[in-house]
Structures are given as structure tokens and as C-alpha cells.
Amino acid sequence: MAVMNMVQAINSALDVKLADDPSVIVFGEDAGLEGGVFRVTEGLQQKYGEKRVFDTPLAESIIVGSGVGMAINGLRPVCEIQFDGFMYPAFNQIISHAARMRLRSRGTYSVPMVIRAPYGGGIRALEHHSESMEALYAHIPGLKVVIPATPYDAKGLLISAIEDNDPVIFFEPKKIYRAIKQEVPEGEYRIKIGKAAILQEGDQLTVVAYGAMIRTVQQALQKAKKDGLSVELIDLRTIYPMDADTIINSVKKTGRLLVAHEAPRSFGPAAEIIALVNEEAFLHLEAPPARVTGMDTVVPLPKGEDLYFPDADRVYDAIKRTIDF
Amino acid sequence: MAVMNMVQAINSALDVKLADDPSVIVFGEDAGLEGGVFRVTEGLQQKYGEKRVFDTPLAESIIVGSGVGMAINGLRPVCEIQFDGFMYPAFNQIISHAARMRLRSRGTYSVPMVIRAPYGGGIRALEHHSESMEALYAHIPGLKVVIPATPYDAKGLLISAIEDNDPVIFFEPKKIYRAIKQEVPEGEYRIKIGKAAILQEGDQLTVVAYGAMIRTVQQALQKAKKDGLSVELIDLRTIYPMDADTIINSVKKTGRLLVAHEAPRSFGPAAEIIALVNEEAFLHLEAPPARVTGMDTVVPLPKGEDLYFPDADRVYDAIKRTIDF
Amino acid sequence: MVTTRASTKYMTEEQAMLFNAFDPLSGKRLQVMDEKGDIVDAKWMPDLPDSKVVEAYKVMLYARIADTKSVSYQRQGRLYTLPSNMGQEAAAVGSAMALEKIDWMVPAYRELGAWLVKGATMLHYFLYFGGSEEGSRYPEGTRLLPVSVPISSQLCHAAGIAHAAKYRGDREVVITYFGDGGSSQGDFHEASNWAAVYELPVIFFCNNNGYAISLRRDKQTKSKTIAQKAIAYGMPGIQVDGNDFFAVYRATHEAAKNARDGNGPSLIEAVTYRRGSHTTSDDPTRYRSADEEKAWEAKDPMIRLRKYLEKKKLWDEDREKKHIEEATSDIDRQFKQFEATAAPTVEDIFKYQFDEMPDSLKKQMVELRNFINRKEG
Amino acid sequence: MVTTRASTKYMTEEQAMLFNAFDPLSGKRLQVMDEKGDIVDAKWMPDLPDSKVVEAYKVMLYARIADTKSVSYQRQGRLYTLPSNMGQEAAAVGSAMALEKIDWMVPAYRELGAWLVKGATMLHYFLYFGGSEEGSRYPEGTRLLPVSVPISSQLCHAAGIAHAAKYRGDREVVITYFGDGGSSQGDFHEASNWAAVYELPVIFFCNNNGYAISLRRDKQTKSKTIAQKAIAYGMPGIQVDGNDFFAVYRATHEAAKNARDGNGPSLIEAVTYRRGSHTTSDDPTRYRSADEEKAWEAKDPMIRLRKYLEKKKLWDEDREKKHIEEATSDIDRQFKQFEATAAPTVEDIFKYQFDEMPDSLKKQMVELRNFINRKEG
Ligand SMILES: Cc1ncc(C[n+]2csc(CCOP(=O)(O)OP(=O)(O)O)c2C)c(N)n1
Ligand SMILES: Cc1ncc(C[n+]2csc(CCOP(=O)(O)OP(=O)(O)O)c2C)c(N)n1
Ligand SMILES: [Mg+2]
Ligand SMILES: [Mg+2]
């Protein structure tokens, strides 16, 4: 097996599917010739040609909207939006069409499309390059939302996303694009969309997180371990449809819940998880479910970003307080 | 006092502010000459002239985006988006600019703009005319989101929204545009944004709702009353910033919570309210907080819509079950 | 001679002639047949057998009757809000007939005649405007997309469908419809640019019917024509008399041929008039004069095609009556069928959202069923 | 003579002459000064005192030095990612100098020279690209908007600012910048159409620098010029040599006069070249050749304006050296000031989101402060 970072693992997933299925095409701003601003599609145009891997004009609505059309006419488009902060010009195409074409046409037409975008904060970037707005997409009926936390998961989930018969928003935590290296099979394998992973077992507290936040939580858990605390860590992997069972079973065991994400707190993903747990495991809850999240403000420019994003200390602090309740 | 329905009350609010403040201008598709497809702006162009109340080209991004510019240059634009389902072409302008200009410029520029749109379901309309996507806006840092439930509130809240120094998304429940008539003062008055209203006091259960759902809940409460159930009803009025105190104090008293909305359940407004109550009134909860909501699907066309939207029976059923827990 | 502004480079001499002869900046508009049904520009008369022209008239008449009936059903509360196509039949039918069966049609919402040509039935139409998604369940291979409500968003899908066709090397061409109002949307711009950049087989067909609800065309945009907007994308554009079946047919035919030959997209502006209200919820007297409506009545596309056929002895009052009868009974039959259609079930609400229903949806479905059972039981 | 395609109707003879003489479809481009610094089209030479031209050169040189220094500070990790303006100084400074103090500037992100003319300082620039919102806190009345990152979205704000100006009857004009890539965005289309419909005083200034990151201009759009896109909106458009200070100044001056006279918007395409990388994160060798870069080096806007000044004895090696020294020390001083700026506080994160901080935000602020206290205490 090769050792890959997330950029390489995603590239490998695209490579596998491009080789395997002629209906797969890959495109986006700068995604062709230069292989994307993060080099995720590097080498693919050279290998598969300009018809299958190509650059587009600077226009997100038509990138997604033409993807809808391509999918209707038999392709499996994988489009790249250069940063998650630039998906909004395409929002109408996503919510009004990608998410609805199957239902609208009673299954006559469907949109097996993947919209990939580098996602999340922590790279000291310009404005609009650091947000975590997955809740917007998770709330829209008809979309699946996937956020991997490791190279291995990224590849397996992306292959599943490309093979999925419905539109998938695939957010790639840019902070850990190159931060984690891992053994990743060169060939094809799948990780099921809609299935969370238990990364660590424990019985005093359930922590739910995903994406780059997993690493932050893991750092906090090292400290917690030294304190003798027994914490279960769930990597959600898919935001919608959510793996409620894994979360609920865990909370039934631990009696306590903490959700950590970079997204703004109010109306964010943690709220949904807390609501679900209330509905299904109310009598098991021994402490108020807690949230460690971004603020209800715009992400600050780099000089302020460390104040904004939850770090291991903040997660640790919340772990302690929830267990001590 | 005059008796007004919500359309008239909103018209009256616009009239009051147009008369009062020359920096207020009103525009949107068909909002000028014909007074809007729901006639909300009827007569205003005739009264205030084409410069202050005008029709626009069919292009939502520039409607909102030019509003941002107008606001920066000293006006208080009130723009109408013909239906909430057509706000998405303007989503980039809303999230990337309206919501951020003040913070981005350290207060040098601000966007005192109101974006009005008929909102919600229940009018047996074509696709994209029945959704309730307030959670999308409530999750975006920098926006306020207001949804009135009565003509009186609509006028008072809209006047406050126009006077607010930040952007306000003002959703008008189209189902009850003409369904409720009420005494409404002809002159100016304000209802504070961010303040909920307790419509009915009770001590067994707190029901939180807003918009057209208030009427539905009230119907259910009639039945509940006959059963001798004592229910407190809170009309949220503002979705963001939320009046957490009113909700929390109520739940501390009743020990039970039900949230009703038309929006899809997952990642919807009810989740946030449940999370808040968990954080602030955990030890008071005697039953799992419940949600009566739309489904995680696209709103069906009219023939299916009665199955989709929560009606009084569904709300009543949930009230009973939450109290009986 | 080929002008520099549009990429007419791969066009045949004849194709380039049409688009150049009617250069949008020249102020010219293609008209083949005038209001009296006389052929005024024989050079551009399409080469159609008489039977085809009769067929076209029949579809137009059928659409007119269906439209009129639908509006009155709506008034009776038996259909929901719907957009009348009255007055735009030549643009709808003329453009659709110029295509082949393998071609795709990506509609807006006001092209009833075109949908009928493409294979939709009035049952589909009644179901759709009667409030059921079943109205968009077209038979496999119809290559007609469902109505697209968000203005001009469908132009992007047309570009994508054409992209897939070109990718596979298929011969199919895509036509997509939008209105004068739709020309202001960003998606019109992005889709046109995309289609031109990749030289995709798309026909952007603008039904300029003078209004976007209440807004007059001259307040929608300052450009003298919609057709000239093609210049921004380096693609050919042409303005045609949209009430002239022959002009519409010919322009679409040339554009389709051009697209099929690998020369990329073009833009057709059909100047027409919406004789009815915007939708059944609209009251046109608020924004336009009776005089104006009257003037356009005289330019009605049905009248002039009928006159043409009558002058050629291909049509007469008897045939008119007979066709009206046949169409009426056919439409009535389908309306009955529509009214007898069962209401959607709980499952219908959920099962088309995803290919495989996720657990969370299943739970909501069960919950809804349980509630209904509790209520009924 | 005034052509029909653009609404040049209210223009003065002279203004119409410029826009018509350089009709984008004619393939002509306005160039006043050639690469050797010689005036090749005296007819369009702007009427500027020598001192103004010297001042322009000085700002351009200052911007060049500031740009070069910033790139190297970024390489040292003392600034974050930033977009170099090298090679585009004539377009930036020439356009900005053609405006009045009351006018508004709505930037994209690559117009450093223009911002300096408008009243921004290098301290602002360093703060901004050093990761602080304080960099956009311009002094009251500067009428310069913060950098706009989402491509072409700012064109809408320009239209709105102009709308407000026209509404009040003020004389102010708005200039907004975007790139060749930006011309593909829907917002370019919607803003242009809107400004034309309401005849707003906007100058849409396109810095066509040949690339959108790695995508060449000829793959961005099929239209021969960006300028001809103006035809879609019935507004005047012109292509100018963007490395020719005089051409840029003159075209902007005419467009501003035109706008100020109430004749509405216009589109200027300045053909230039980004000599540096897209941003400091970009590697241009992946998508363009050293030969191409070399060819454009010869067309550098600094070289030709310097030659012009030297031929007129308005500039020489000594002055050049002296200005470089002065500029360098001024820039250094501001960089030091930037580096001495305090880090943002917890309150800074929260207090600018709304005019009045809602309770929910106050709670989050207190919570964050408490955590920091717990951590530190
Ligand atoms: C994005 C969007 N905005 C607004 C509407 C509401 N709306 C429906 S039809 C219409 C006017 C369309 O005018 P035009 O494009 O000229 O087509 P016509 O109706 O005249 O055929 C409007 C504003 C919509 N459907 N989609
Ligand atoms: C809506 C949006 N999409 C993508 C990006 C990422 N991006 C930043 S600059 C750029 C290229 C811009 O090219 P152009 O408009 O020619 O301006 P230039 O950088 O050449 O000055 C891209 C794609 C963005 N900022 N905004
Ligand atoms: Mg129209
Ligand atoms: Mg560029």
C-alpha cells in the first residue's frame, strides 16, 4: 500500500473512477491543466485528456448547472468548486435543481453528481476561504453531505460518492489536506455514505465530530486520557443522512454528549445531533449535551482566527465540564 | 384604528417609512407599477413616484447586490424577492456581502437593508413557492431573520426592520397574507426584533412556533383546552437573534417543549431551540423535547401538500404525546 | 460574407447567410410570412411538404384549444395556477418541429405547443398543473425535461445535456426556452458563455413576448434586441417574427443544423406576444392597454397560418370545425383521466427523494403513517 | 456618427467619437503611447499637465516597489497570501487618476495603484494582507470599498452605489474593477444590465490581464473582446491598451464625464498582463511560457511611461533613484507600523458583526473570555 495524504488519496479516487467508468468526468476552475489550486486533480488531464478533465470559465452557477444537465444525459460529473466559500453563486442550481430533479420527474431523471470543494478553516487564508457551512446543505432535502477526516476515508467515501445515484456535496477539510499521511490502497474500495465511525471507545462521554475537528478532538483526548477520562469518539463522516443509530447507541452507553465543529453554533450541526439524542435517548442523558463550535460571527481574517476556531484546549475544557456536570 | 390583513399591514409599514424617511426606497420584480404579485406594494409607486418605488429587471442577485451598494451609499433599501424560493440566485450577495460588509470594514460601511419575501407553504402553488428555508438564513452570521404571525406584528416588525442598521430577512407567511384581519394602527409603531411573544400562558408544556404555524397551533390548542391541558404558546417572531430567555423561562416552568414549523426537520430551527433548552434548562426537562415539522423532502406539489405540512391534528397529537410522556 | 462578431466560421455558406443577413445590429428581423398569410420573403421559406404545414397548424390549434380549456378549468378550481401560451403557438410549435426525435427539449413553462410536439400529452399537462409530480413522468426517451420554474436556470441544464452529447459524439441537439425577462438572469449569461466556449449544440430560444409579468421588454434591458446579446458570446444571434411559423421553423432549423454540424450554439429571439395573462393569477389590465392587446390580436400566429393554408386550399372551415371537435374530445378525455387519478400516498412523498431511502427518511415516513393510523384508527 | 448598438445618445460629439471610433467590433484598440514611449495617436492624448504625468509615474513606481516588497515579505512569512499587481500599474493608476474625489471606487483585489490614488495607504494594505480587518478601515470619506473576493460580486455594489447617487442627484461616479475571468460571472451580466436600464453613473473597468489564475483569456469566452459584451446591454464599450497610461486615463475620463452627464454606464476593457503570479500561492510556470512573459516584459507600463517622461526631460536616473529611496523608506516605515500593531482581542471578533450586539453573541463572547481566563488563570 502507498502512503498518501488527503490530496493524494482524493486524486487516487478520481483516478480510479476515471479509469473505471467512461461516464465520469472531472472539471472546475483550474482543475484541468494545472490540476487545481490545491493540486487535487494534478496529472489527471494529462492522463485522461481534455475531454474528461477540463478547466472551466469562472462561473459557478453553470459549473453546477451544466453538471445537472450532464448527469441527466448519462454522465457522472465530478465538479470542483475552488473553495466552499464560492459555492454560493451556484446555490440556486444546487437547491432548486440538483436536489430536486429526481423527485420532480418521479425518477425519470436523476443527478448522480459530486460537488467537491476544499472546506473549513485553519489555513490563514483570505476572506471566504475559512468557513464551514455544511449545515446549509444538510438542511436541503435531496442532498447528501460528506466530510472525510482521513486520507483513507476520503478515498473510500469519494468513490462511493461518485457511484451514488444522487448528488453529493463532498467537503474536503483543507487544513488537513497534507497534514495526515496514511496507508491507502491504490485500487478501489468504498466507505458507505451515511455510516459514522467509532474512532475510540469510552463510557463516560460521547464526542461527535468530523473533518479537521477530529484531529483537534484527538489531541484533547490525549490529555483526557492522562486524566483517566474514558471518552468515546465518533467521526460522523456523513452529515446527511446522519448515522443516528451509532450516536444514540453511544450516548445510551455514556450518558453524555459533546459535539464539536468549526461551523457557527446557532442552527449548526450540533443542534441537530442534540435534538436527535433528545428524541431517542432522553432518559439516558446525565448531563446537558454540550457544543464546542465556531462563533455566530464571520470567521476573522488570519490574525483573529485562533480566537475563533475551537482548539484542543477548548475541546478539553468542554469534555471536563460535561463529565464533571 | 383600521382593520387590516397582513398584506395591508405590510403596505402600511412601507407607507409609513416612505413618508417618514427619504432614504427608504422600495423595489423588486413587479413591485412598482402593479404593486407586486401579492399587491403588497400596491399604490406606493403612485404615491411616492417611480424613483422611490420601482420595478426591476428579472435578476435577484443584482436586486440584493445593488441593495448592498445603495445601503453603503446612504439609503435604506427594502427589496422584494417575489417568492422565498427565488432568493437563491441572490444567495451569494446575501451571505458574502450583506451579512459581512459591516464586519469586513470594521464598521466603516454597513447594510441597513430589508429583504422581504412571501414565504412558506399552504397556498397550493407551483414548485418553489411553498418552502420554509429560514434556517439557512438564521445560520448565516450577520443576518437577522424575522417572521410575523399577525398583521399587527407584521407592521411593527417591518418598521423596526427598516430602521435596523443591519440586514434583515423579512419572511411573510403567504398562507396568512389575507387570512387574518386585525385592528392595526395607521401610524407608526415598533415591535422589537429579537423578542418573542407569549400568546397563551400554561404550565404543562411550552409550544414554540412562528409564522403561519401559529394559527395551526392555536387550532390544536383549542382541542387541548377541551382536554384540560395547560399549554404555553410562544410566537418566536424573530428566528435570529432568538429570544432564548423567553423560551428557557417558559420551559423551566412547564418542563416540556414542543417546537412546530413547516421547515424540514433535520438541521431545522427546532433543533436549535432544543439545543438551547438543553444547555440552559436541562434539569427542568421532564419529557423529550418534540418536533412537529415538515419532512426532509421537497415540498410536494399541491395534491400532496396536505400530507406534508403539519396540521392542527398533527400538532395536537404531538402535544398529547409530549404531555403524556 | 461572414462578419467577425460571431463564430460562424464552420457554418455552411447558406447558414452563415441567414445569420449574417439578419445581423441583430442591422435592425432586421426574419419574416417569411406576413399577417395576411402571404409569403413575403420566399428566399427563407423552409422546404416543408404541405402535409407538415397542415400538421403544424393542427398542433397549434390543439394547443390553443387546450390552453383555453385549461384556463377555464383553472377558473373553476379544477386546476391550479397555470401560464397561458395563447399567442405564442407559432414560436412553440415552429421551433419544436424543426428538431429531430433524438434532440432534447429543456423548457421553461410557457411552451405547451412545443411539449406536445415533443411527446408530452395533455394528461401530463393536467397532472402537472393539477398539482401532481406525475405530470413530469414522461415516457422513457421523450427527452423533454420537466417545467423549470426558477427563471433561466434551465439554460444551464441545456448546456450540460449538450456537453454530454458532444462528449459521447452523439448527434443530438438541445433546444432550451426562456423569456425576455429571463435574459436578465445571470444563468442566461453563464450558460451562453459556456455553450459558446465548448462549442456545444444548444439553441437558446427566447420567447420575447413583450412582458415579464408586468414589466415591459423595454424596461427589462437597454439593448435594442435580445438577439444582439449573442455578440457577447461570439455566437450567432437572430431576431425572428415569432408569430410567423415559417420564420421560426427556418431559423430553428438552421440553428439545429449548425449545432449538429459541430458549430456550437446560437441564440434565436422570437418576437411574439402573450395574449393571455401571465398566469391565471395575473391581471394584465393593470399594466397594458386594450389597444395594445387588440393590435397584437391581428398578428395572431393562428390567423396567418390558417390564411396561408386556406389560400393554398389546404384548409377550410369544415376542416377547422372537425379538428376543433376532435381536439376537444381528446382533451376532454384526458381531463377526465386526470380527474380520476388517485391522490398521492404517503410513500409518494418520500420515495422519489433519493434512489435509496435513507433511514432518517424511512423514520419520518413511518412516523407519518403511524400518525395517520392513530388519527383514523 | 453614432452607431445604433450603444445608447450613446446623450453623449457629446467628442465622447461619442471616442466610443464610436473604437467600436469593439471593428477590432480597434485605443493606444495613445507606444512601447517606446512615443505618442502615436495625439488625437486622444489626454489634456494633462506634465506635473500630473510625473505624479502618475511616481505612484506607479511606488506601487511597483510596494508590490515587490510585499511579495518578498509574504515569502518570509510576514504577510499572508496576496495578489501581485505587477504589470498592471498603468491600468490601476490611469483609471483612478481620471476620477474625482467624490467618486467611488469598488475594487476587486488586484488594483493596488488605484487604491493608493484613492486614499488607501500601504499600512491598510499590509494590515489587510497581514490578516486583519483593520486594513479595510479607511478614513471616513475615502469612498473606497474593501477588497471583494467573490469574483464580480462587487459589480452589483457599484451599481447600487451609483443608484443611490443618482437617486439623490449627486454628481458622483462609481468605478468598479474586475478581471477577464470575472466577465464570465452572472453578476457581471446582471450588474451591467441594471446599470444600463437605470442609466447609472458606473464605469465597469475590466483588467483583462490574459489569465484567470491558469485559464487563458481565449478559453474564458469566445467573444473576440470583452469590450463587445457592452453591446448586450446597449452601453458603450471600448478596448484600450491597458499598459498605456494615457489611453487608460483618456478612456476612463470620457466614461466618467459621460456618466457624470447622466448618460449611464460604460465598459472599458484594459488589455494588460499580470507579470507576477496570480497570488503568492500560484506558480505561473505551470500554465504559461517564459517567452510569453518576456514578450510582455517589453510592454511593461512603467518602462514606456518612464521613456516618455525622459524624452520630455521630466524624469531621469537621479530622480528615479531618489523616488525609489523615498518610496522604500515610506513603505518600510508603514510595514514596521503594521508589524507593531496589536493582535485582535476577543471583543474585536464580535463587536462589528451587528450595530448592536445581540444577547446570543454577548453570551458567546463571555463564554470565550471565561474559557481564556480559565486557561490562563
Ligand atoms: C428566479 C425567479 N425569479 C422570479 C420568478 C417569478 N416569475 C415567474 S415568471 C416571471 C416572469 C418571466 O418573464 P419572462 O422571462 O419574460 O417569461 P414569460 O413569463 O413572459 O413567458 C417571474 C418574475 C421565478 N419564477 N424565478
Ligand atoms: C466566485 C469566485 N469563484 C472563484 C474564486 C477563486 N478565484 C480567485 S481569483 C480567480 C481568478 C480571477 O481571474 P480574473 O477575473 O481574470 O482576475 P485576475 O485574478 O486575473 O486579476 C479565481 C478563480 C473567487 N474568488 N470567487
Ligand atoms: Mg416575457
Ligand atoms: Mg485575469
JSON list of C-alpha atoms in Angstrom, two decimals, chain D residues 189-264:
[
{"chain": "D", "resi": 189, "resn": "HIS", "atom": "CA", "xyz": [-24.28, 40.42, -16.60]},
{"chain": "D", "resi": 190, "resn": "GLU", "atom": "CA", "xyz": [-26.86, 41.42, -14.04]},
{"chain": "D", "resi": 191, "resn": "ALA", "atom": "CA", "xyz": [-24.97, 44.48, -12.85]},
{"chain": "D", "resi": 192, "resn": "SER", "atom": "CA", "xyz": [-24.27, 45.70, -16.38]},
{"chain": "D", "resi": 193, "resn": "ASN", "atom": "CA", "xyz": [-27.87, 45.25, -17.40]},
{"chain": "D", "resi": 194, "resn": "TRP", "atom": "CA", "xyz": [-29.15, 47.00, -14.28]},
{"chain": "D", "resi": 195, "resn": "ALA", "atom": "CA", "xyz": [-26.78, 49.94, -14.64]},
{"chain": "D", "resi": 196, "resn": "ALA", "atom": "CA", "xyz": [-27.78, 50.37, -18.28]},
{"chain": "D", "resi": 197, "resn": "VAL", "atom": "CA", "xyz": [-31.51, 50.11, -17.59]},
{"chain": "D", "resi": 198, "resn": "TYR", "atom": "CA", "xyz": [-31.38, 52.82, -14.91]},
{"chain": "D", "resi": 199, "resn": "GLU", "atom": "CA", "xyz": [-28.68, 54.82, -16.75]},
{"chain": "D", "resi": 200, "resn": "LEU", "atom": "CA", "xyz": [-26.43, 54.80, -13.71]},
{"chain": "D", "resi": 201, "resn": "PRO", "atom": "CA", "xyz": [-23.06, 56.51, -13.48]},
{"chain": "D", "resi": 202, "resn": "VAL", "atom": "CA", "xyz": [-20.89, 53.38, -13.42]},
{"chain": "D", "resi": 203, "resn": "ILE", "atom": "CA", "xyz": [-17.63, 52.58, -15.14]},
{"chain": "D", "resi": 204, "resn": "PHE", "atom": "CA", "xyz": [-17.14, 48.85, -15.46]},
{"chain": "D", "resi": 205, "resn": "PHE", "atom": "CA", "xyz": [-13.40, 48.57, -15.74]},
{"chain": "D", "resi": 206, "resn": "CYS", "atom": "CA", "xyz": [-12.11, 45.17, -16.83]},
{"chain": "D", "resi": 207, "resn": "ASN", "atom": "CA", "xyz": [-8.46, 44.41, -16.23]},
{"chain": "D", "resi": 208, "resn": "ASN", "atom": "CA", "xyz": [-8.01, 41.82, -18.93]},
{"chain": "D", "resi": 209, "resn": "ASN", "atom": "CA", "xyz": [-4.62, 40.51, -17.87]},
{"chain": "D", "resi": 210, "resn": "GLY", "atom": "CA", "xyz": [-4.78, 37.44, -20.06]},
{"chain": "D", "resi": 211, "resn": "TYR", "atom": "CA", "xyz": [-5.45, 34.89, -17.34]},
{"chain": "D", "resi": 212, "resn": "ALA", "atom": "CA", "xyz": [-7.84, 33.87, -14.63]},
{"chain": "D", "resi": 213, "resn": "ILE", "atom": "CA", "xyz": [-5.34, 32.01, -12.50]},
{"chain": "D", "resi": 214, "resn": "SER", "atom": "CA", "xyz": [-4.30, 29.38, -15.04]},
{"chain": "D", "resi": 215, "resn": "LEU", "atom": "CA", "xyz": [-7.06, 29.84, -17.60]},
{"chain": "D", "resi": 216, "resn": "ARG", "atom": "CA", "xyz": [-6.13, 31.80, -20.69]},
{"chain": "D", "resi": 217, "resn": "ARG", "atom": "CA", "xyz": [-8.43, 34.54, -21.82]},
{"chain": "D", "resi": 218, "resn": "ASP", "atom": "CA", "xyz": [-9.28, 32.74, -25.08]},
{"chain": "D", "resi": 219, "resn": "LYS", "atom": "CA", "xyz": [-10.68, 29.82, -23.10]},
{"chain": "D", "resi": 220, "resn": "GLN", "atom": "CA", "xyz": [-12.69, 32.07, -20.82]},
{"chain": "D", "resi": 221, "resn": "THR", "atom": "CA", "xyz": [-15.02, 33.33, -23.52]},
{"chain": "D", "resi": 222, "resn": "LYS", "atom": "CA", "xyz": [-15.46, 33.03, -27.25]},
{"chain": "D", "resi": 223, "resn": "SER", "atom": "CA", "xyz": [-16.06, 36.70, -27.81]},
{"chain": "D", "resi": 224, "resn": "LYS", "atom": "CA", "xyz": [-13.15, 38.38, -29.55]},
{"chain": "D", "resi": 225, "resn": "THR", "atom": "CA", "xyz": [-13.09, 41.15, -26.98]},
{"chain": "D", "resi": 226, "resn": "ILE", "atom": "CA", "xyz": [-14.52, 41.72, -23.53]},
{"chain": "D", "resi": 227, "resn": "ALA", "atom": "CA", "xyz": [-15.45, 45.23, -24.67]},
{"chain": "D", "resi": 228, "resn": "GLN", "atom": "CA", "xyz": [-18.01, 43.94, -27.16]},
{"chain": "D", "resi": 229, "resn": "LYS", "atom": "CA", "xyz": [-20.01, 42.47, -24.30]},
{"chain": "D", "resi": 230, "resn": "ALA", "atom": "CA", "xyz": [-21.25, 46.01, -23.75]},
{"chain": "D", "resi": 231, "resn": "ILE", "atom": "CA", "xyz": [-23.42, 45.60, -26.84]},
{"chain": "D", "resi": 232, "resn": "ALA", "atom": "CA", "xyz": [-25.57, 43.14, -24.89]},
{"chain": "D", "resi": 233, "resn": "TYR", "atom": "CA", "xyz": [-26.56, 45.96, -22.57]},
{"chain": "D", "resi": 234, "resn": "GLY", "atom": "CA", "xyz": [-26.88, 48.78, -25.03]},
{"chain": "D", "resi": 235, "resn": "MET", "atom": "CA", "xyz": [-23.99, 50.56, -23.41]},
{"chain": "D", "resi": 236, "resn": "PRO", "atom": "CA", "xyz": [-20.77, 51.87, -24.91]},
{"chain": "D", "resi": 237, "resn": "GLY", "atom": "CA", "xyz": [-17.72, 49.65, -24.70]},
{"chain": "D", "resi": 238, "resn": "ILE", "atom": "CA", "xyz": [-14.13, 50.22, -25.63]},
{"chain": "D", "resi": 239, "resn": "GLN", "atom": "CA", "xyz": [-10.92, 48.25, -25.63]},
{"chain": "D", "resi": 240, "resn": "VAL", "atom": "CA", "xyz": [-7.79, 50.09, -24.65]},
{"chain": "D", "resi": 241, "resn": "ASP", "atom": "CA", "xyz": [-4.12, 49.28, -24.29]},
{"chain": "D", "resi": 242, "resn": "GLY", "atom": "CA", "xyz": [-4.06, 48.75, -20.55]},
{"chain": "D", "resi": 243, "resn": "ASN", "atom": "CA", "xyz": [-0.32, 49.30, -20.30]},
{"chain": "D", "resi": 244, "resn": "ASP", "atom": "CA", "xyz": [-0.63, 52.74, -21.84]},
{"chain": "D", "resi": 245, "resn": "PHE", "atom": "CA", "xyz": [-1.26, 55.23, -19.06]},
{"chain": "D", "resi": 246, "resn": "PHE", "atom": "CA", "xyz": [-2.63, 57.83, -21.45]},
{"chain": "D", "resi": 247, "resn": "ALA", "atom": "CA", "xyz": [-5.08, 55.51, -23.18]},
{"chain": "D", "resi": 248, "resn": "VAL", "atom": "CA", "xyz": [-6.41, 54.27, -19.86]},
{"chain": "D", "resi": 249, "resn": "TYR", "atom": "CA", "xyz": [-6.67, 57.76, -18.47]},
{"chain": "D", "resi": 250, "resn": "ARG", "atom": "CA", "xyz": [-8.45, 59.10, -21.55]},
{"chain": "D", "resi": 251, "resn": "ALA", "atom": "CA", "xyz": [-10.99, 56.31, -21.83]},
{"chain": "D", "resi": 252, "resn": "THR", "atom": "CA", "xyz": [-11.79, 56.47, -18.13]},
{"chain": "D", "resi": 253, "resn": "HIS", "atom": "CA", "xyz": [-12.01, 60.24, -18.28]},
{"chain": "D", "resi": 254, "resn": "GLU", "atom": "CA", "xyz": [-14.52, 60.09, -21.14]},
{"chain": "D", "resi": 255, "resn": "ALA", "atom": "CA", "xyz": [-16.50, 57.36, -19.44]},
{"chain": "D", "resi": 256, "resn": "ALA", "atom": "CA", "xyz": [-16.61, 59.35, -16.21]},
{"chain": "D", "resi": 257, "resn": "LYS", "atom": "CA", "xyz": [-17.69, 62.50, -17.98]},
{"chain": "D", "resi": 258, "resn": "ASN", "atom": "CA", "xyz": [-20.32, 60.57, -19.80]},
{"chain": "D", "resi": 259, "resn": "ALA", "atom": "CA", "xyz": [-21.57, 59.04, -16.56]},
{"chain": "D", "resi": 260, "resn": "ARG", "atom": "CA", "xyz": [-21.49, 62.36, -14.74]},
{"chain": "D", "resi": 261, "resn": "ASP", "atom": "CA", "xyz": [-23.52, 63.94, -17.51]},
{"chain": "D", "resi": 262, "resn": "GLY", "atom": "CA", "xyz": [-26.28, 61.43, -16.84]},
{"chain": "D", "resi": 263, "resn": "ASN", "atom": "CA", "xyz": [-25.68, 59.18, -19.80]},
{"chain": "D", "resi": 264, "resn": "GLY", "atom": "CA", "xyz": [-25.22, 55.98, -17.89]}
]
